[in-house]
Amino acid sequence: MAMKGTKLPQRPKRRPKIIEKTVSQQKHRGLKGMESIDSDSD
């Protein structure tokens, strides 16, 4: 999945917690902790 940025495309903001967690993990993985500093408190 071409997810280079943390901002997702136009999508409903209502996401289940499980998906929210998965997205967070993928986010951290893809950015290698670059944006993780801000999303750490997420």
PDB file of C-alpha atoms in Angstrom:
ATOM      1  CA  MET A   1       0.000   0.000   0.000  1.00  0.00           C
ATOM      2  CA  ALA A   2       1.484   3.311  -1.015  1.00  0.00           C
ATOM      3  CA  MET A   3       1.358   4.916   2.419  1.00  0.00           C
ATOM      4  CA  LYS A   4       4.305   7.265   2.578  1.00  0.00           C
ATOM      5  CA  GLY A   5       2.707  10.011   4.676  1.00  0.00           C
ATOM      6  CA  THR A   6       0.909   9.732   7.974  1.00  0.00           C
ATOM      7  CA  LYS A   7      -2.152  11.549   6.619  1.00  0.00           C
ATOM      8  CA  LEU A   8      -4.556   9.104   5.090  1.00  0.00           C
ATOM      9  CA  PRO A   9      -6.586   9.943   1.989  1.00  0.00           C
ATOM     10  CA  GLN A  10     -10.197  11.104   2.254  1.00  0.00           C
ATOM     11  CA  ARG A  11     -11.740   8.417   4.417  1.00  0.00           C
ATOM     12  CA  PRO A  12     -14.282   8.221   7.212  1.00  0.00           C
ATOM     13  CA  LYS A  13     -12.695   9.167  10.509  1.00  0.00           C
ATOM     14  CA  ARG A  14     -14.769   6.604  12.387  1.00  0.00           C
ATOM     15  CA  ARG A  15     -12.467   3.599  12.593  1.00  0.00           C
ATOM     16  CA  PRO A  16     -12.616   0.610  14.928  1.00  0.00           C
ATOM     17  CA  LYS A  17      -9.958   0.542  17.632  1.00  0.00           C
ATOM     18  CA  ILE A  18      -8.369  -2.545  16.083  1.00  0.00           C
ATOM     19  CA  ILE A  19      -7.894  -0.830  12.738  1.00  0.00           C
ATOM     20  CA  GLU A  20      -6.760   2.310  14.523  1.00  0.00           C
ATOM     21  CA  LYS A  21      -4.060   0.256  16.223  1.00  0.00           C
ATOM     22  CA  THR A  22      -3.050  -1.467  13.007  1.00  0.00           C
ATOM     23  CA  VAL A  23      -2.777   1.841  11.184  1.00  0.00           C
ATOM     24  CA  SER A  24      -0.679   3.192  14.032  1.00  0.00           C
ATOM     25  CA  GLN A  25       1.685   0.236  13.867  1.00  0.00           C
ATOM     26  CA  GLN A  26       2.014   0.456  10.090  1.00  0.00           C
ATOM     27  CA  LYS A  27       2.491   4.201  10.415  1.00  0.00           C
ATOM     28  CA  HIS A  28       5.368   3.777  12.842  1.00  0.00           C
ATOM     29  CA  ARG A  29       6.861   1.006  10.735  1.00  0.00           C
ATOM     30  CA  GLY A  30       6.704   2.916   7.466  1.00  0.00           C
ATOM     31  CA  LEU A  31       8.160   6.095   8.898  1.00  0.00           C
ATOM     32  CA  LYS A  32      10.718   4.253  11.037  1.00  0.00           C
ATOM     33  CA  GLY A  33       9.923   6.509  13.981  1.00  0.00           C
ATOM     34  CA  MET A  34      10.275   9.697  11.983  1.00  0.00           C
ATOM     35  CA  GLU A  35       6.742  10.869  12.713  1.00  0.00           C
ATOM     36  CA  SER A  36       6.598   8.463  15.634  1.00  0.00           C
ATOM     37  CA  ILE A  37       7.740  11.254  17.926  1.00  0.00           C
ATOM     38  CA  ASP A  38       4.424  13.025  17.439  1.00  0.00           C
ATOM     39  CA  SER A  39       2.309   9.892  17.298  1.00  0.00           C
ATOM     40  CA  ASP A  40       4.009   8.393  20.334  1.00  0.00           C
ATOM     41  CA  SER A  41       1.314   9.724  22.663  1.00  0.00           C
ATOM     42  CA  ASP A  42      -1.374   8.379  20.373  1.00  0.00           C
TER      43      ASP A  42
END
